[in-house]
GROMACS .gro file of C-alpha atoms in nm:
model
   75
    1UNK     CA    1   0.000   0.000   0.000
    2UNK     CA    2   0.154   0.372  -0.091
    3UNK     CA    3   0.076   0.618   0.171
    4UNK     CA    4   0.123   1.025   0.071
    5UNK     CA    5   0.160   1.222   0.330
    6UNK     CA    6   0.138   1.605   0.342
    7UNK     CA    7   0.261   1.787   0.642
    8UNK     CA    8   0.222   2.191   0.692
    9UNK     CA    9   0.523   2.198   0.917
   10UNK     CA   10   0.815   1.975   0.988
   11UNK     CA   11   0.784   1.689   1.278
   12UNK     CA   12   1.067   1.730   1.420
   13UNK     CA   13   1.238   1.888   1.627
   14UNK     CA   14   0.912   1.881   1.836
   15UNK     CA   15   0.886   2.222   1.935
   16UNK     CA   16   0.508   2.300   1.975
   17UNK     CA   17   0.163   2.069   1.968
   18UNK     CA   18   0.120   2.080   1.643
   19UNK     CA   19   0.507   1.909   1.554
   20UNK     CA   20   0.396   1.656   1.858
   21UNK     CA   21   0.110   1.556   1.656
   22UNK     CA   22   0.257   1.516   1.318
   23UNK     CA   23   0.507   1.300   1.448
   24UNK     CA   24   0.289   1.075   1.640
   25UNK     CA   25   0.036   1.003   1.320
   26UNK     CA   26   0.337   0.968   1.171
   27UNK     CA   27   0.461   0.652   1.381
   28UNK     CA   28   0.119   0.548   1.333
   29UNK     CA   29   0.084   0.510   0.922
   30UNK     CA   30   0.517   0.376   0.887
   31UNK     CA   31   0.428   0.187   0.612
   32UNK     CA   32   0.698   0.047   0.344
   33UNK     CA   33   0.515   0.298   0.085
   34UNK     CA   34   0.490   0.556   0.271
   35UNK     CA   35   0.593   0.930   0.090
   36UNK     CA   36   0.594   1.239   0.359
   37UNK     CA   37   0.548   1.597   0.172
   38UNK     CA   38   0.674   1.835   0.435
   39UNK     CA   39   0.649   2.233   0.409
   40UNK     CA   40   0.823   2.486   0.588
   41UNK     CA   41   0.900   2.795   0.616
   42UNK     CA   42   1.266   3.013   0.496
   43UNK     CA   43   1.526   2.957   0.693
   44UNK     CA   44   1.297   2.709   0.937
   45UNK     CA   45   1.553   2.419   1.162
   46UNK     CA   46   1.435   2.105   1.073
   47UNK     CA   47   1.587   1.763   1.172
   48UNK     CA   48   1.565   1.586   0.829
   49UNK     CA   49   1.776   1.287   0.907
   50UNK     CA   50   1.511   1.199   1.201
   51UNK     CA   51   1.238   1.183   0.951
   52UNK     CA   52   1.423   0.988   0.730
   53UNK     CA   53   1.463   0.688   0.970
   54UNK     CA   54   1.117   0.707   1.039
   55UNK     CA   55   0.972   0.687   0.672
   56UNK     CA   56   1.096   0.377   0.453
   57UNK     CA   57   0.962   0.594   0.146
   58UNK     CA   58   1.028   0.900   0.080
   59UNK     CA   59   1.076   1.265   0.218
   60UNK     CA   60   1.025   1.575   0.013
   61UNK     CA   61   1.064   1.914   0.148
   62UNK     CA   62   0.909   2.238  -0.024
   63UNK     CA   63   0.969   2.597   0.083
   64UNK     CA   64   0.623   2.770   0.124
   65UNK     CA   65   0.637   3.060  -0.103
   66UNK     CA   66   0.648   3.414   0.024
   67UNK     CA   67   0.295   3.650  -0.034
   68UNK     CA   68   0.546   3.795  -0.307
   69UNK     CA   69   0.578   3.507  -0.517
   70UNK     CA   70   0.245   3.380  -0.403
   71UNK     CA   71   0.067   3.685  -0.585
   72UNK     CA   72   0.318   3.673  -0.856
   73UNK     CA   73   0.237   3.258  -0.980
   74UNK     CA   74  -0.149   3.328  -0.992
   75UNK     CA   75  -0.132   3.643  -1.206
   0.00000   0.00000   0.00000
């Protein structure tokens, strides 16, 4: 079974609730197939190696665009 994941923030380091959470459905669905899409923010600490033990898939991270670019993809 293939599993995409989408996360609005990285997992770890745990820093808040909302990391806590992401990292705990994430022990829940470790599947072989399982693909985490993580965003975060410019210039954001994230502990990618941790995330990579925990996923057997694969990790992708995306920047989220600035308001700048955000306004200048739609026109």
């Amino acid at each position: 079974m293939k599993i995409l994941y989408l996360s609005s923030r990285p997992p770890f380091p745990k820093t808040g609730g909302r990391e806590f959470m992401i990292a705990q459905s994430l022990d829940f669905v470790v599947e072989e197939g399982l693909h985490v899409i993580c965003f975060h923010k410019a210039g954001e600490a994230f502990d990618k190696d941790r995330l990579l033990k925990l996923c057997s898939g694969k990790v992708s991270f995306l920047k989220i665009p600035s308001i700048f670019n955000f306004f200048k993809n739609i026109f």
